[in-house]
CSV table of C-alpha atoms in Angstrom, one decimal:
chain,number,residue,atom,x,y,z
N,68,MET,CA,0.0,0.0,0.0
N,69,TYR,CA,2.8,2.4,0.9
N,70,THR,CA,4.6,1.5,-2.3
N,71,VAL,CA,1.5,2.4,-4.3
N,72,LEU,CA,1.2,5.7,-2.5
N,73,ILE,CA,4.8,6.6,-3.1
N,74,ILE,CA,4.5,5.8,-6.8
N,75,VAL,CA,1.4,7.9,-7.1
N,76,ALA,CA,3.1,10.8,-5.3
N,77,LEU,CA,6.2,10.5,-7.5
N,78,VAL,CA,4.0,10.6,-10.6
N,79,ALA,CA,2.2,13.6,-9.4
N,80,VAL,CA,5.4,15.4,-8.6
N,81,LEU,CA,6.9,14.6,-12.0
N,82,ALA,CA,3.7,15.8,-13.7
N,83,ILE,CA,3.8,19.1,-11.8
N,84,ALA,CA,7.5,19.6,-12.6
N,85,ALA,CA,6.9,18.9,-16.3
N,86,ALA,CA,4.1,21.4,-16.4
N,87,ALA,CA,6.2,24.0,-14.6
N,88,VAL,CA,9.0,23.6,-17.1
N,89,PHE,CA,6.7,24.1,-20.0
N,90,TYR,CA,4.9,27.0,-18.4
N,91,LEU,CA,8.1,28.8,-17.5
N,92,SER,CA,10.1,28.0,-20.6
N,93,PRO,CA,10.7,31.1,-22.8
N,94,GLY,CA,10.9,28.9,-25.9
N,95,ALA,CA,7.8,26.9,-25.3
N,96,GLY,CA,5.5,29.8,-26.1
N,97,GLY,CA,2.9,28.3,-23.6
N,98,GLY,CA,1.5,29.8,-20.4
N,99,ARG,CA,1.5,33.4,-19.3
N,100,LEU,CA,5.0,33.4,-17.8
N,101,GLY,CA,6.4,31.6,-20.8
N,102,LEU,CA,5.0,34.2,-23.1
N,103,LYS,CA,6.1,37.1,-20.9
N,104,ARG,CA,9.6,35.7,-20.8
N,105,ARG,CA,9.7,35.2,-24.5
N,106,PHE,CA,8.1,38.4,-25.7
N,107,GLY,CA,9.0,40.8,-23.0
N,108,PRO,CA,7.7,44.3,-23.9
N,109,GLU,CA,5.8,42.8,-26.8
N,110,TYR,CA,3.6,41.0,-24.3
N,111,ASP,CA,2.5,44.2,-22.7
N,112,ARG,CA,1.9,45.8,-26.1
N,113,ALA,CA,-0.3,42.9,-27.1
N,114,VAL,CA,-2.3,43.3,-23.9
N,115,ALA,CA,-2.7,47.0,-24.5
N,116,ARG,CA,-3.9,46.3,-28.1
N,117,HIS,CA,-6.6,44.0,-26.7
N,118,ASP,CA,-7.7,46.6,-24.1
N,119,GLY,CA,-6.2,44.8,-21.1
N,120,ASP,CA,-7.6,41.3,-22.2
N,121,ASN,CA,-4.6,39.1,-21.2
N,122,LYS,CA,-6.2,35.9,-22.6
N,123,ALA,CA,-6.8,37.5,-26.0
N,124,ALA,CA,-3.3,38.8,-26.1
N,125,GLU,CA,-1.9,35.4,-25.2
N,126,ARG,CA,-3.9,33.7,-27.9
N,127,GLU,CA,-2.5,36.2,-30.4
N,128,LEU,CA,1.1,35.7,-29.2
N,129,THR,CA,0.7,31.9,-29.1
N,130,GLU,CA,-0.5,31.9,-32.7
N,131,HIS,CA,2.6,34.0,-33.6
N,132,VAL,CA,4.8,31.3,-32.1
N,133,LYS,CA,3.0,28.5,-33.8
N,134,ARG,CA,3.4,30.2,-37.2
N,135,HIS,CA,6.9,31.6,-36.9
N,136,GLY,CA,8.6,29.8,-34.0
N,137,ASP,CA,10.5,27.4,-36.2
N,138,LEU,CA,11.7,30.0,-38.6
N,139,LYS,CA,15.5,29.8,-39.2
N,140,ALA,CA,17.1,33.0,-40.3
N,141,ARG,CA,19.0,32.8,-43.5
N,142,PRO,CA,22.6,34.1,-43.2
N,143,LEU,CA,23.8,37.1,-45.1
N,144,THR,CA,26.8,36.9,-47.3
N,145,ASN,CA,29.7,39.2,-46.3
N,146,GLU,CA,29.1,41.3,-49.4
N,147,ASN,CA,25.4,41.8,-48.7
N,148,ARG,CA,26.1,42.5,-45.0
N,149,GLU,CA,28.6,45.2,-45.9
N,150,TRP,CA,26.1,46.7,-48.4
N,151,TYR,CA,23.4,47.0,-45.8
N,152,VAL,CA,25.8,48.5,-43.3
N,153,ALA,CA,26.9,51.1,-45.9
N,154,GLN,CA,23.2,51.8,-46.7
N,155,TRP,CA,22.3,52.5,-43.1
N,156,ALA,CA,25.3,54.7,-42.6
N,157,GLY,CA,24.3,56.7,-45.6
N,158,LEU,CA,20.8,57.1,-44.2
N,159,GLN,CA,22.2,58.5,-41.0
N,160,GLU,CA,24.1,61.0,-43.1
N,161,GLN,CA,20.9,61.7,-45.2
N,162,PHE,CA,18.9,62.4,-42.0
N,163,VAL,CA,20.8,65.7,-41.5
N,164,ASP,CA,19.3,67.2,-44.7
N,165,SER,CA,16.1,65.1,-45.1
N,166,PRO,CA,14.8,63.5,-41.9
N,167,GLU,CA,11.5,62.4,-43.6
N,168,GLY,CA,13.3,60.9,-46.6
N,169,ALA,CA,15.9,59.1,-44.4
N,170,VAL,CA,13.1,57.5,-42.2
N,171,ALA,CA,11.1,56.4,-45.3
N,172,ALA,CA,14.2,54.8,-46.8
N,173,ALA,CA,15.1,53.2,-43.4
N,174,ASP,CA,11.6,51.6,-43.3
N,175,GLN,CA,12.2,50.1,-46.8
N,176,LEU,CA,15.7,49.0,-45.9
N,177,LEU,CA,14.5,47.2,-42.7
N,178,ALA,CA,11.7,45.5,-44.6
N,179,ARG,CA,14.1,44.3,-47.3
N,180,LEU,CA,16.7,43.1,-44.8
N,181,ALA,CA,14.1,41.2,-42.8
N,182,ALA,CA,12.9,39.5,-46.0
N,183,GLU,CA,16.4,38.6,-47.0
N,184,ARG,CA,17.0,37.0,-43.6
N,185,GLY,CA,14.0,34.8,-44.2
N,186,PHE,CA,11.1,36.7,-42.6
N,187,PRO,CA,7.9,37.4,-44.5
N,188,GLU,CA,8.1,39.8,-47.4
N,189,ALA,CA,7.5,43.6,-47.0
N,190,ALA,CA,4.1,43.3,-48.7
N,191,GLN,CA,3.0,41.3,-45.7
N,192,HIS,CA,4.0,43.9,-43.2
N,193,GLU,CA,1.9,42.8,-40.2
N,194,GLU,CA,3.0,39.2,-40.7
N,195,GLN,CA,6.6,40.4,-41.0
N,196,LEU,CA,6.2,42.2,-37.7
N,197,ALA,CA,4.6,39.1,-36.1
N,198,ALA,CA,7.5,36.9,-37.1
N,199,LEU,CA,10.1,39.4,-36.0
N,200,SER,CA,8.3,39.7,-32.6
N,201,VAL,CA,8.9,36.0,-32.0
N,202,HIS,CA,12.6,36.2,-32.7
N,203,HIS,CA,13.5,39.8,-32.0
N,204,ALA,CA,11.0,40.8,-29.4
N,205,GLY,CA,13.3,43.4,-27.8
N,206,GLN,CA,14.0,45.2,-31.0
N,207,VAL,CA,10.9,44.9,-33.2
N,208,ASP,CA,9.1,47.9,-31.8
N,209,GLY,CA,11.9,50.2,-33.2
N,210,TYR,CA,10.9,49.0,-36.7
N,211,ARG,CA,7.3,49.5,-35.9
N,212,ARG,CA,8.1,53.1,-34.9
N,213,VAL,CA,10.1,53.7,-38.1
N,214,HIS,CA,7.1,52.4,-40.2
N,215,ARG,CA,4.6,54.6,-38.4
N,216,ALA,CA,6.9,57.7,-38.8
N,217,ALA,CA,7.4,56.9,-42.4
N,218,HIS,CA,3.7,56.6,-43.2
N,219,GLY,CA,2.3,59.4,-41.0
N,220,GLU,CA,2.8,62.8,-39.5
N,221,ALA,CA,5.9,63.0,-37.3
N,222,SER,CA,8.0,65.8,-35.8
N,223,THR,CA,11.7,65.9,-36.4
N,224,GLU,CA,12.3,64.7,-32.9
N,225,GLU,CA,9.9,61.8,-33.4
N,226,LEU,CA,11.7,60.9,-36.7
N,227,ARG,CA,15.1,61.0,-34.9
N,228,GLU,CA,13.8,58.8,-32.1
N,229,ALA,CA,12.4,56.3,-34.7
N,230,MET,CA,15.7,56.1,-36.4
N,231,VAL,CA,17.6,55.5,-33.2
N,232,GLU,CA,15.1,52.8,-32.1
N,233,GLY,CA,15.0,51.2,-35.5
N,234,ARG,CA,18.8,50.9,-35.5
N,235,ALA,CA,18.5,48.1,-32.8
N,236,LEU,CA,16.7,45.8,-35.1
N,237,PHE,CA,18.9,46.7,-38.0
N,238,VAL,CA,22.0,45.7,-36.0
N,239,ALA,CA,20.3,42.5,-34.9
N,240,LEU,CA,19.4,41.5,-38.4
N,241,VAL,CA,22.7,42.4,-40.0
N,242,SER,CA,24.7,40.4,-37.5
N,243,ALA,CA,26.9,37.8,-39.1
N,244,ARG,CA,25.5,35.0,-37.0
N,245,PRO,CA,21.7,34.5,-37.0
N,246,GLU,CA,21.6,33.8,-33.3
N,247,ASP,CA,23.7,36.9,-32.4
N,248,THR,CA,21.2,39.7,-31.7
N,249,ARG,CA,23.9,41.9,-30.0
N,250,GLY,CA,25.3,43.1,-33.3
N,251,PRO,CA,28.9,43.6,-34.4
N,252,ARG,CA,31.5,43.9,-31.7
N,253,ALA,CA,33.4,47.2,-31.5
N,254,GLY,CA,36.0,47.2,-34.2
N,255,ALA,CA,34.3,44.5,-36.2
N,256,PRO,CA,34.1,45.0,-40.0
N,257,GLY,CA,31.1,46.9,-41.1
N,258,ARG,CA,30.5,48.5,-37.8
N,259,VAL,CA,27.7,51.1,-37.9
N,260,ARG,CA,29.1,54.5,-36.8
N,261,ARG,CA,27.2,56.5,-34.2
N,262,GLY,CA,29.1,59.7,-33.3
N,263,HIS,CA,27.4,62.6,-35.1
N,264,LEU,CA,24.3,60.8,-36.3
N,265,LEU,CA,20.9,62.2,-36.6
N,266,LYS,CA,21.4,65.9,-35.9
N,267,PRO,CA,19.3,67.8,-38.6
N,268,LYS,CA,20.5,71.1,-39.9
N,269,GLY,CA,19.1,73.9,-37.9
N,270,SER,CA,18.4,71.8,-34.9
N,271,GLY,CA,21.1,73.6,-32.8
N,272,ALA,CA,22.5,70.2,-31.7
């Protein structure tokens, strides 16, 4: 009798432990804590989009994981990587004279880069954002801000902030290794310069 009780207790403990691992795992995509760990600030944005309805937000994010969780980013060739880095550096220079034009071009460049890395095409913008949120949850809102600024009314400061925030996703996507979201190390080839960036003429900066 005692042996049966011990076995039942062990099975119960193992079941609880397995459930806890799945619930807490950031890669599982299941459970509130798992989703919060995986999506970070994107979880809160999803809840806000659903007017505070956590369950609706979690259904949306879980669906994103189901559709895009297995996506494997395609690597860039060194030549393409250097081209993208040069293009972004040029947009930072362009911002001085034409903030609106630079942000519009940055929006297109990010969309193109994401598609080249294996994410949905630019024509499927919402789906592209959904896929990016699964794999680059900490940086995708910068791209979202660039897109909004490029397609709406924005002050020069809002345009500047969008470019600065969008740079985080650019660096993540242009990294040589798909799993490396920290971007090129200091001194690495193709490093994106920061220094004087994004100070429009007449800004007094």
